[in-house]
Amino acid sequence: MNSSTPGARPIAIIGGTGPAGMGLALRWARAGETVIIGSRDSKRAEQAAATIQQRVGPDAGISGMENSAACAAADILMLTIPFEGQAALLKQLKPAMTEGSILIDATVPLAASLGGRASRTLGVWQGSAAQQAAELVPKGVSVVAAFHNVSAELLNGDAPLDCDVIVCSDDPDAAQLTQELASKIAGVRAIDGGKLENARIIEQITALLIGMNIRHKGHAGIRITGLPSSAYR
Ligand SMILES: NC(=O)c1ccc[n+]([C@@H]2O[C@H](COP(=O)([O-])OP(=O)(O)OC[C@H]3O[C@@H](n4cnc5c(N)ncnc54)[C@H](OP(=O)(O)O)[C@@H]3O)[C@@H](O)[C@H]2O)c1
């Protein structure tokens, strides 16, 4: 994949109208990134983009498009949709994805998506939602798992965050670019979490955090300690 630094390259947030996608769009638009909000409905995407523009200001590089158009217009794709829609949407978007793109997946396979408890995860045949995504994207598209353990509520606020983002991928260049994007969010440190198969673990941590949020009425995140400073971006 093309490992040039983000900034000039637009980021398409697929399913970007929900809290997770809107929060990332807000933070990246504030950091000067060009962001395209994707939705199944182009009008909803445009409205979401207008909301971000209002908060960031007239110079924000933000627009809204239907998901396939957003996908075709960018080679950094951020997927923020519920697990139950992941497979069908990726199959639909496959023709719009270009070789060399990276797909950053934040999907958590929560039992709530099939009527169960939000603090439990579903077993995914491939091992994790991110590995399922890797099976569904075209050849030449790298999948990265990241942003599972960041509270959307806090992302949509104005204060710096107090959390780390663990990044897992089998493509080191794609992982590095994702770490750069994560570190553009004030207060976030990005850490290389190894291979994509480790996504299973970071997806599970989200269920634990949701349980803690319910129990303690908060917006939990995680911090990893004890690594040399070179491990944190
Ligand atoms: N919320 C959090 O704090 C948080 C934190 C970390 C990770 N995550 C994960 O990130 C993902 C998104 O979270 P969220 O809270 O933003 O979710 P959400 O609000 O339930 O959904 C996000 C967007 O996905 C689209 N969508 C919904 N169902 C769909 C389907 N069946 N097929 C295609 N698109 C669909 C909708 O956009 P349109 O209707 O406009 O298409 C919706 O606005 C989830 O997998 C979640 O587990 C969430």
PDB file of C-alpha atoms and ligand atoms in Angstrom:
ATOM      1  CA  MET A   1       0.000   0.000   0.000  1.00  0.00           C
ATOM      2  CA  ASN A   2       0.952   3.635  -0.330  1.00  0.00           C
ATOM      3  CA  SER A   3       2.495   4.537   3.018  1.00  0.00           C
ATOM      4  CA  SER A   4       2.694   8.303   2.463  1.00  0.00           C
ATOM      5  CA  THR A   5       1.579  10.274   5.491  1.00  0.00           C
ATOM      6  CA  PRO A   6      -2.081  11.171   5.881  1.00  0.00           C
ATOM      7  CA  GLY A   7      -3.171  14.787   5.478  1.00  0.00           C
ATOM      8  CA  ALA A   8      -3.559  15.241   1.757  1.00  0.00           C
ATOM      9  CA  ARG A   9      -5.344  11.903   1.456  1.00  0.00           C
ATOM     10  CA  PRO A  10      -9.050  12.035   2.239  1.00  0.00           C
ATOM     11  CA  ILE A  11     -10.466   9.711   4.869  1.00  0.00           C
ATOM     12  CA  ALA A  12     -13.881   8.227   4.037  1.00  0.00           C
ATOM     13  CA  ILE A  13     -15.814   7.290   7.154  1.00  0.00           C
ATOM     14  CA  ILE A  14     -18.235   4.574   6.103  1.00  0.00           C
ATOM     15  CA  GLY A  15     -21.292   4.688   8.361  1.00  0.00           C
ATOM     16  CA  GLY A  16     -19.984   8.038   9.552  1.00  0.00           C
ATOM     17  CA  THR A  17     -23.364   9.392  10.674  1.00  0.00           C
ATOM     18  CA  GLY A  18     -23.358   7.478  13.998  1.00  0.00           C
ATOM     19  CA  PRO A  19     -21.614   8.585  17.201  1.00  0.00           C
ATOM     20  CA  ALA A  20     -18.308   6.765  16.519  1.00  0.00           C
ATOM     21  CA  GLY A  21     -17.989   8.046  12.934  1.00  0.00           C
ATOM     22  CA  MET A  22     -19.084  11.587  13.804  1.00  0.00           C
ATOM     23  CA  GLY A  23     -16.608  11.756  16.683  1.00  0.00           C
ATOM     24  CA  LEU A  24     -13.695  10.643  14.511  1.00  0.00           C
ATOM     25  CA  ALA A  25     -14.789  13.006  11.727  1.00  0.00           C
ATOM     26  CA  LEU A  26     -14.882  15.916  14.187  1.00  0.00           C
ATOM     27  CA  ARG A  27     -11.432  15.168  15.602  1.00  0.00           C
ATOM     28  CA  TRP A  28      -9.793  14.600  12.214  1.00  0.00           C
ATOM     29  CA  ALA A  29     -11.441  17.645  10.628  1.00  0.00           C
ATOM     30  CA  ARG A  30     -10.119  19.707  13.549  1.00  0.00           C
ATOM     31  CA  ALA A  31      -6.657  18.265  12.915  1.00  0.00           C
ATOM     32  CA  GLY A  32      -6.799  19.491   9.300  1.00  0.00           C
ATOM     33  CA  GLU A  33      -7.576  16.139   7.670  1.00  0.00           C
ATOM     34  CA  THR A  34      -9.911  15.939   4.676  1.00  0.00           C
ATOM     35  CA  VAL A  35     -12.889  13.832   5.735  1.00  0.00           C
ATOM     36  CA  ILE A  36     -15.787  12.380   3.749  1.00  0.00           C
ATOM     37  CA  ILE A  37     -18.743  11.167   5.791  1.00  0.00           C
ATOM     38  CA  GLY A  38     -20.406   8.139   4.209  1.00  0.00           C
ATOM     39  CA  SER A  39     -23.977   6.968   4.741  1.00  0.00           C
ATOM     40  CA  ARG A  40     -26.529   4.729   3.057  1.00  0.00           C
ATOM     41  CA  ASP A  41     -28.367   7.990   2.403  1.00  0.00           C
ATOM     42  CA  SER A  42     -26.456  10.858   0.743  1.00  0.00           C
ATOM     43  CA  LYS A  43     -28.726  13.490   2.336  1.00  0.00           C
ATOM     44  CA  ARG A  44     -27.990  12.136   5.822  1.00  0.00           C
ATOM     45  CA  ALA A  45     -24.266  12.211   5.011  1.00  0.00           C
ATOM     46  CA  GLU A  46     -24.482  15.836   3.828  1.00  0.00           C
ATOM     47  CA  GLN A  47     -26.358  16.835   6.998  1.00  0.00           C
ATOM     48  CA  ALA A  48     -23.759  15.132   9.174  1.00  0.00           C
ATOM     49  CA  ALA A  49     -20.973  16.915   7.266  1.00  0.00           C
ATOM     50  CA  ALA A  50     -22.748  20.265   7.737  1.00  0.00           C
ATOM     51  CA  THR A  51     -22.944  19.613  11.491  1.00  0.00           C
ATOM     52  CA  ILE A  52     -19.189  18.993  11.647  1.00  0.00           C
ATOM     53  CA  GLN A  53     -18.515  22.056   9.469  1.00  0.00           C
ATOM     54  CA  GLN A  54     -20.502  24.203  11.898  1.00  0.00           C
ATOM     55  CA  ARG A  55     -18.439  22.968  14.831  1.00  0.00           C
ATOM     56  CA  VAL A  56     -15.021  23.140  13.150  1.00  0.00           C
ATOM     57  CA  GLY A  57     -15.487  26.225  10.977  1.00  0.00           C
ATOM     58  CA  PRO A  58     -15.656  27.156   7.305  1.00  0.00           C
ATOM     59  CA  ASP A  59     -12.151  25.872   6.528  1.00  0.00           C
ATOM     60  CA  ALA A  60     -12.957  22.303   7.594  1.00  0.00           C
ATOM     61  CA  GLY A  61     -12.329  19.813   4.797  1.00  0.00           C
ATOM     62  CA  ILE A  62     -15.548  17.893   5.253  1.00  0.00           C
ATOM     63  CA  SER A  63     -18.183  16.559   2.871  1.00  0.00           C
ATOM     64  CA  GLY A  64     -20.871  13.887   2.847  1.00  0.00           C
ATOM     65  CA  MET A  65     -21.689  11.208   0.273  1.00  0.00           C
ATOM     66  CA  GLU A  66     -23.451   7.882  -0.115  1.00  0.00           C
ATOM     67  CA  ASN A  67     -21.126   5.101   1.141  1.00  0.00           C
ATOM     68  CA  SER A  68     -20.072   3.737  -2.307  1.00  0.00           C
ATOM     69  CA  ALA A  69     -19.232   7.223  -3.603  1.00  0.00           C
ATOM     70  CA  ALA A  70     -17.282   7.963  -0.405  1.00  0.00           C
ATOM     71  CA  CYS A  71     -15.396   4.693  -0.817  1.00  0.00           C
ATOM     72  CA  ALA A  72     -14.504   5.467  -4.432  1.00  0.00           C
ATOM     73  CA  ALA A  73     -13.282   8.964  -3.489  1.00  0.00           C
ATOM     74  CA  ALA A  74     -10.755   7.866  -0.845  1.00  0.00           C
ATOM     75  CA  ASP A  75      -8.111   5.251  -0.202  1.00  0.00           C
ATOM     76  CA  ILE A  76      -8.248   5.518   3.582  1.00  0.00           C
ATOM     77  CA  LEU A  77     -11.549   3.975   4.651  1.00  0.00           C
ATOM     78  CA  MET A  78     -12.757   4.037   8.252  1.00  0.00           C
ATOM     79  CA  LEU A  79     -15.585   1.588   8.975  1.00  0.00           C
ATOM     80  CA  THR A  80     -17.938   2.569  11.821  1.00  0.00           C
ATOM     81  CA  ILE A  81     -21.101   0.526  11.466  1.00  0.00           C
ATOM     82  CA  PRO A  82     -22.791  -2.045  13.724  1.00  0.00           C
ATOM     83  CA  PHE A  83     -21.535  -5.626  13.362  1.00  0.00           C
ATOM     84  CA  GLU A  84     -24.837  -6.921  11.973  1.00  0.00           C
ATOM     85  CA  GLY A  85     -24.397  -4.768   8.849  1.00  0.00           C
ATOM     86  CA  GLN A  86     -20.655  -5.299   8.335  1.00  0.00           C
ATOM     87  CA  ALA A  87     -20.600  -8.290   5.956  1.00  0.00           C
ATOM     88  CA  ALA A  88     -23.425  -7.103   3.701  1.00  0.00           C
ATOM     89  CA  LEU A  89     -22.047  -3.563   3.448  1.00  0.00           C
ATOM     90  CA  LEU A  90     -18.497  -4.707   2.659  1.00  0.00           C
ATOM     91  CA  LYS A  91     -19.818  -7.015  -0.081  1.00  0.00           C
ATOM     92  CA  GLN A  92     -21.753  -4.079  -1.528  1.00  0.00           C
ATOM     93  CA  LEU A  93     -18.742  -1.732  -1.349  1.00  0.00           C
ATOM     94  CA  LYS A  94     -16.186  -4.194  -2.742  1.00  0.00           C
ATOM     95  CA  PRO A  95     -16.357  -2.880  -6.346  1.00  0.00           C
ATOM     96  CA  ALA A  96     -15.795   0.701  -5.112  1.00  0.00           C
ATOM     97  CA  MET A  97     -12.591  -0.114  -3.195  1.00  0.00           C
ATOM     98  CA  THR A  98      -9.345   0.517  -5.021  1.00  0.00           C
ATOM     99  CA  GLU A  99      -6.201  -1.586  -4.735  1.00  0.00           C
ATOM    100  CA  GLY A 100      -3.746  -0.112  -2.219  1.00  0.00           C
ATOM    101  CA  SER A 101      -6.532   1.239   0.016  1.00  0.00           C
ATOM    102  CA  ILE A 102      -6.582   0.647   3.729  1.00  0.00           C
ATOM    103  CA  LEU A 103      -9.724  -0.199   5.638  1.00  0.00           C
ATOM    104  CA  ILE A 104      -9.613   0.690   9.333  1.00  0.00           C
ATOM    105  CA  ASP A 105     -12.232  -1.341  11.142  1.00  0.00           C
ATOM    106  CA  ALA A 106     -13.683  -0.323  14.523  1.00  0.00           C
ATOM    107  CA  THR A 107     -16.513  -2.858  14.497  1.00  0.00           C
ATOM    108  CA  VAL A 108     -17.258  -4.570  17.792  1.00  0.00           C
ATOM    109  CA  PRO A 109     -19.337  -7.754  17.456  1.00  0.00           C
ATOM    110  CA  LEU A 110     -21.598  -6.894  20.372  1.00  0.00           C
ATOM    111  CA  ALA A 111     -24.295  -9.369  21.380  1.00  0.00           C
ATOM    112  CA  ALA A 112     -26.617  -6.338  21.463  1.00  0.00           C
ATOM    113  CA  SER A 113     -26.568  -6.320  17.652  1.00  0.00           C
ATOM    114  CA  LEU A 114     -28.544  -9.606  17.792  1.00  0.00           C
ATOM    115  CA  GLY A 115     -30.737  -8.640  20.737  1.00  0.00           C
ATOM    116  CA  GLY A 116     -28.303  -9.720  23.491  1.00  0.00           C
ATOM    117  CA  ARG A 117     -26.447  -7.705  26.131  1.00  0.00           C
ATOM    118  CA  ALA A 118     -24.229  -4.771  25.130  1.00  0.00           C
ATOM    119  CA  SER A 119     -21.538  -5.928  27.529  1.00  0.00           C
ATOM    120  CA  ARG A 120     -21.088  -9.281  25.748  1.00  0.00           C
ATOM    121  CA  THR A 121     -19.554 -10.115  22.384  1.00  0.00           C
ATOM    122  CA  LEU A 122     -20.603 -12.640  19.774  1.00  0.00           C
ATOM    123  CA  GLY A 123     -18.274 -15.378  18.562  1.00  0.00           C
ATOM    124  CA  VAL A 124     -17.105 -14.560  15.031  1.00  0.00           C
ATOM    125  CA  TRP A 125     -16.149 -17.543  12.879  1.00  0.00           C
ATOM    126  CA  GLN A 126     -13.017 -15.769  11.523  1.00  0.00           C
ATOM    127  CA  GLY A 127     -11.865 -14.849  15.066  1.00  0.00           C
ATOM    128  CA  SER A 128     -12.885 -11.175  15.068  1.00  0.00           C
ATOM    129  CA  ALA A 129     -14.969  -8.654  13.152  1.00  0.00           C
ATOM    130  CA  ALA A 130     -11.736  -7.234  11.691  1.00  0.00           C
ATOM    131  CA  GLN A 131     -10.688 -10.656  10.375  1.00  0.00           C
ATOM    132  CA  GLN A 132     -14.150 -11.071   8.873  1.00  0.00           C
ATOM    133  CA  ALA A 133     -13.618  -7.706   7.136  1.00  0.00           C
ATOM    134  CA  ALA A 134     -10.228  -8.895   5.833  1.00  0.00           C
ATOM    135  CA  GLU A 135     -11.962 -11.839   4.150  1.00  0.00           C
ATOM    136  CA  LEU A 136     -14.461  -9.552   2.446  1.00  0.00           C
ATOM    137  CA  VAL A 137     -12.306  -6.745   1.028  1.00  0.00           C
ATOM    138  CA  PRO A 138     -10.740  -7.074  -2.437  1.00  0.00           C
ATOM    139  CA  LYS A 139      -7.184  -8.345  -2.819  1.00  0.00           C
ATOM    140  CA  GLY A 140      -4.723  -5.472  -2.297  1.00  0.00           C
ATOM    141  CA  VAL A 141      -6.805  -3.745   0.393  1.00  0.00           C
ATOM    142  CA  SER A 142      -5.181  -3.882   3.853  1.00  0.00           C
ATOM    143  CA  VAL A 143      -7.325  -4.148   6.960  1.00  0.00           C
ATOM    144  CA  VAL A 144      -6.360  -2.497  10.238  1.00  0.00           C
ATOM    145  CA  ALA A 145      -8.228  -2.878  13.540  1.00  0.00           C
ATOM    146  CA  ALA A 146      -8.294   0.289  15.687  1.00  0.00           C
ATOM    147  CA  PHE A 147     -10.423   2.769  17.703  1.00  0.00           C
ATOM    148  CA  HIS A 148     -12.530   0.056  19.424  1.00  0.00           C
ATOM    149  CA  ASN A 149     -11.710   1.255  22.920  1.00  0.00           C
ATOM    150  CA  VAL A 150     -12.375   4.987  22.444  1.00  0.00           C
ATOM    151  CA  SER A 151     -15.617   6.427  23.779  1.00  0.00           C
ATOM    152  CA  ALA A 152     -17.683   8.021  21.007  1.00  0.00           C
ATOM    153  CA  GLU A 153     -19.278  10.257  23.632  1.00  0.00           C
ATOM    154  CA  LEU A 154     -15.858  11.724  24.470  1.00  0.00           C
ATOM    155  CA  LEU A 155     -14.774  11.887  20.815  1.00  0.00           C
ATOM    156  CA  ASN A 156     -17.797  14.106  20.170  1.00  0.00           C
ATOM    157  CA  GLY A 157     -16.764  16.497  22.913  1.00  0.00           C
ATOM    158  CA  ASP A 158     -14.163  19.230  22.915  1.00  0.00           C
ATOM    159  CA  ALA A 159     -11.752  18.064  25.626  1.00  0.00           C
ATOM    160  CA  PRO A 160      -8.565  16.112  24.913  1.00  0.00           C
ATOM    161  CA  LEU A 161      -9.077  12.377  25.387  1.00  0.00           C
ATOM    162  CA  ASP A 162      -7.336  10.323  28.037  1.00  0.00           C
ATOM    163  CA  CYS A 163      -6.844   6.989  26.272  1.00  0.00           C
ATOM    164  CA  ASP A 164      -4.638   4.857  24.056  1.00  0.00           C
ATOM    165  CA  VAL A 165      -5.565   3.319  20.714  1.00  0.00           C
ATOM    166  CA  ILE A 166      -4.198  -0.154  20.024  1.00  0.00           C
ATOM    167  CA  VAL A 167      -3.625  -0.751  16.320  1.00  0.00           C
ATOM    168  CA  CYS A 168      -3.505  -4.272  14.857  1.00  0.00           C
ATOM    169  CA  SER A 169      -2.741  -5.205  11.257  1.00  0.00           C
ATOM    170  CA  ASP A 170      -0.800  -7.657   9.107  1.00  0.00           C
ATOM    171  CA  ASP A 171       0.375  -4.690   6.972  1.00  0.00           C
ATOM    172  CA  PRO A 172       3.005  -2.625   8.865  1.00  0.00           C
ATOM    173  CA  ASP A 173       2.606   0.411   6.555  1.00  0.00           C
ATOM    174  CA  ALA A 174      -1.156   0.462   7.028  1.00  0.00           C
ATOM    175  CA  ALA A 175      -0.675   0.098  10.795  1.00  0.00           C
ATOM    176  CA  GLN A 176       1.795   2.997  10.823  1.00  0.00           C
ATOM    177  CA  LEU A 177      -0.550   5.282   8.901  1.00  0.00           C
ATOM    178  CA  THR A 178      -3.385   4.399  11.290  1.00  0.00           C
ATOM    179  CA  GLN A 179      -1.162   5.187  14.273  1.00  0.00           C
ATOM    180  CA  GLU A 180      -0.423   8.593  12.728  1.00  0.00           C
ATOM    181  CA  LEU A 181      -4.145   9.237  12.333  1.00  0.00           C
ATOM    182  CA  ALA A 182      -4.872   8.151  15.904  1.00  0.00           C
ATOM    183  CA  SER A 183      -2.164  10.413  17.293  1.00  0.00           C
ATOM    184  CA  LYS A 184      -3.809  13.399  15.593  1.00  0.00           C
ATOM    185  CA  ILE A 185      -6.612  13.142  18.160  1.00  0.00           C
ATOM    186  CA  ALA A 186      -5.661  15.286  21.164  1.00  0.00           C
ATOM    187  CA  GLY A 187      -4.756  13.153  24.174  1.00  0.00           C
ATOM    188  CA  VAL A 188      -4.594   9.861  22.257  1.00  0.00           C
ATOM    189  CA  ARG A 189      -1.436   7.774  22.043  1.00  0.00           C
ATOM    190  CA  ALA A 190      -1.291   5.019  19.433  1.00  0.00           C
ATOM    191  CA  ILE A 191       0.441   1.704  20.076  1.00  0.00           C
ATOM    192  CA  ASP A 192       1.265  -1.099  17.667  1.00  0.00           C
ATOM    193  CA  GLY A 193      -0.756  -4.079  18.902  1.00  0.00           C
ATOM    194  CA  GLY A 194       0.696  -6.611  16.459  1.00  0.00           C
ATOM    195  CA  LYS A 195      -1.103  -8.823  13.977  1.00  0.00           C
ATOM    196  CA  LEU A 196      -4.715  -8.476  12.890  1.00  0.00           C
ATOM    197  CA  GLU A 197      -5.595 -11.648  14.812  1.00  0.00           C
ATOM    198  CA  ASN A 198      -5.129  -9.590  18.014  1.00  0.00           C
ATOM    199  CA  ALA A 199      -8.238  -7.609  17.015  1.00  0.00           C
ATOM    200  CA  ARG A 200     -10.185 -10.361  18.800  1.00  0.00           C
ATOM    201  CA  ILE A 201      -8.743  -9.096  22.080  1.00  0.00           C
ATOM    202  CA  ILE A 202      -9.315  -5.366  21.527  1.00  0.00           C
ATOM    203  CA  GLU A 203     -12.877  -6.038  20.365  1.00  0.00           C
ATOM    204  CA  GLN A 204     -13.507  -7.988  23.612  1.00  0.00           C
ATOM    205  CA  ILE A 205     -12.078  -5.148  25.729  1.00  0.00           C
ATOM    206  CA  THR A 206     -14.849  -2.868  24.423  1.00  0.00           C
ATOM    207  CA  ALA A 207     -17.501  -5.181  25.888  1.00  0.00           C
ATOM    208  CA  LEU A 208     -15.669  -4.992  29.217  1.00  0.00           C
ATOM    209  CA  LEU A 209     -15.556  -1.174  29.007  1.00  0.00           C
ATOM    210  CA  ILE A 210     -19.281  -1.017  28.202  1.00  0.00           C
ATOM    211  CA  GLY A 211     -19.997  -3.097  31.322  1.00  0.00           C
ATOM    212  CA  MET A 212     -17.837  -0.712  33.388  1.00  0.00           C
ATOM    213  CA  ASN A 213     -19.624   2.301  31.901  1.00  0.00           C
ATOM    214  CA  ILE A 214     -22.971   0.837  32.917  1.00  0.00           C
ATOM    215  CA  ARG A 215     -21.729  -0.079  36.406  1.00  0.00           C
ATOM    216  CA  HIS A 216     -19.873   3.138  37.177  1.00  0.00           C
ATOM    217  CA  LYS A 217     -21.731   5.569  34.879  1.00  0.00           C
ATOM    218  CA  GLY A 218     -18.698   6.793  32.927  1.00  0.00           C
ATOM    219  CA  HIS A 219     -16.886   6.703  29.588  1.00  0.00           C
ATOM    220  CA  ALA A 220     -14.020   4.288  30.142  1.00  0.00           C
ATOM    221  CA  GLY A 221     -10.933   4.080  27.941  1.00  0.00           C
ATOM    222  CA  ILE A 222      -7.607   2.284  28.311  1.00  0.00           C
ATOM    223  CA  ARG A 223      -3.991   3.333  28.917  1.00  0.00           C
ATOM    224  CA  ILE A 224      -1.061   0.947  28.366  1.00  0.00           C
ATOM    225  CA  THR A 225       1.884   1.589  30.685  1.00  0.00           C
ATOM    226  CA  GLY A 226       5.411   0.301  31.014  1.00  0.00           C
ATOM    227  CA  LEU A 227       6.551   0.427  27.386  1.00  0.00           C
ATOM    228  CA  PRO A 228       9.534   2.495  26.204  1.00  0.00           C
ATOM    229  CA  SER A 229       8.534   5.953  24.935  1.00  0.00           C
ATOM    230  CA  SER A 230       9.345   4.823  21.369  1.00  0.00           C
ATOM    231  CA  ALA A 231       6.322   2.465  21.544  1.00  0.00           C
ATOM    232  CA  TYR A 232       3.887   5.379  21.810  1.00  0.00           C
ATOM    233  CA  ARG A 233       3.066   7.639  18.887  1.00  0.00           C
TER     234      ARG A 233
HETATM  235  N1  LIG B   1     -20.213   4.190  20.104  1.00  0.00           N
HETATM  236  C1  LIG B   1     -19.022   3.960  20.637  1.00  0.00           C
HETATM  237  O1  LIG B   1     -18.643   4.511  21.712  1.00  0.00           O
HETATM  238  C2  LIG B   1     -18.060   3.050  19.925  1.00  0.00           C
HETATM  239  C3  LIG B   1     -16.728   3.030  20.329  1.00  0.00           C
HETATM  240  C4  LIG B   1     -15.840   2.190  19.655  1.00  0.00           C
HETATM  241  C5  LIG B   1     -16.300   1.366  18.638  1.00  0.00           C
HETATM  242  N2  LIG B   1     -17.616   1.393  18.291  1.00  0.00           N
HETATM  243  C6  LIG B   1     -18.064   0.507  17.209  1.00  0.00           C
HETATM  244  O2  LIG B   1     -18.135   1.313  16.056  1.00  0.00           O
HETATM  245  C7  LIG B   1     -19.264   0.930  15.255  1.00  0.00           C
HETATM  246  C8  LIG B   1     -20.184   2.146  15.093  1.00  0.00           C
HETATM  247  O3  LIG B   1     -20.639   2.559  16.366  1.00  0.00           O
HETATM  248  P1  LIG B   1     -21.828   3.612  16.484  1.00  0.00           P
HETATM  249  O4  LIG B   1     -22.180   3.692  17.915  1.00  0.00           O
HETATM  250  O5  LIG B   1     -21.490   4.859  15.748  1.00  0.00           O
HETATM  251  O6  LIG B   1     -22.972   2.797  15.686  1.00  0.00           O
HETATM  252  P2  LIG B   1     -24.431   3.182  15.130  1.00  0.00           P
HETATM  253  O7  LIG B   1     -24.785   4.563  15.517  1.00  0.00           O
HETATM  254  O8  LIG B   1     -25.354   2.088  15.542  1.00  0.00           O
HETATM  255  O9  LIG B   1     -24.222   3.061  13.564  1.00  0.00           O
HETATM  256  C9  LIG B   1     -23.376   3.929  12.847  1.00  0.00           C
HETATM  257  C10 LIG B   1     -23.955   4.156  11.469  1.00  0.00           C
HETATM  258  O10 LIG B   1     -23.938   2.924  10.740  1.00  0.00           O
HETATM  259  C11 LIG B   1     -24.982   2.955   9.761  1.00  0.00           C
HETATM  260  N3  LIG B   1     -25.691   1.671   9.835  1.00  0.00           N
HETATM  261  C12 LIG B   1     -26.495   1.229  10.838  1.00  0.00           C
HETATM  262  N4  LIG B   1     -26.923  -0.025  10.589  1.00  0.00           N
HETATM  263  C13 LIG B   1     -26.394  -0.363   9.388  1.00  0.00           C
HETATM  264  C14 LIG B   1     -26.473  -1.515   8.571  1.00  0.00           C
HETATM  265  N5  LIG B   1     -27.188  -2.600   8.942  1.00  0.00           N
HETATM  266  N6  LIG B   1     -25.818  -1.525   7.389  1.00  0.00           N
HETATM  267  C15 LIG B   1     -25.091  -0.446   7.001  1.00  0.00           C
HETATM  268  N7  LIG B   1     -24.969   0.682   7.733  1.00  0.00           N
HETATM  269  C16 LIG B   1     -25.607   0.710   8.917  1.00  0.00           C
HETATM  270  C17 LIG B   1     -25.892   4.129  10.114  1.00  0.00           C
HETATM  271  O11 LIG B   1     -25.633   5.155   9.159  1.00  0.00           O
HETATM  272  P3  LIG B   1     -26.635   5.479   7.938  1.00  0.00           P
HETATM  273  O12 LIG B   1     -28.013   5.098   8.384  1.00  0.00           O
HETATM  274  O13 LIG B   1     -26.454   6.953   7.785  1.00  0.00           O
HETATM  275  O14 LIG B   1     -26.138   4.659   6.789  1.00  0.00           O
HETATM  276  C18 LIG B   1     -25.419   4.577  11.474  1.00  0.00           C
HETATM  277  O15 LIG B   1     -25.524   5.974  11.683  1.00  0.00           O
HETATM  278  C19 LIG B   1     -19.915  -0.246  15.968  1.00  0.00           C
HETATM  279  O16 LIG B   1     -19.436  -1.464  15.432  1.00  0.00           O
HETATM  280  C20 LIG B   1     -19.447  -0.080  17.401  1.00  0.00           C
HETATM  281  O17 LIG B   1     -19.412  -1.301  18.102  1.00  0.00           O
HETATM  282  C21 LIG B   1     -18.486   2.231  18.901  1.00  0.00           C
END
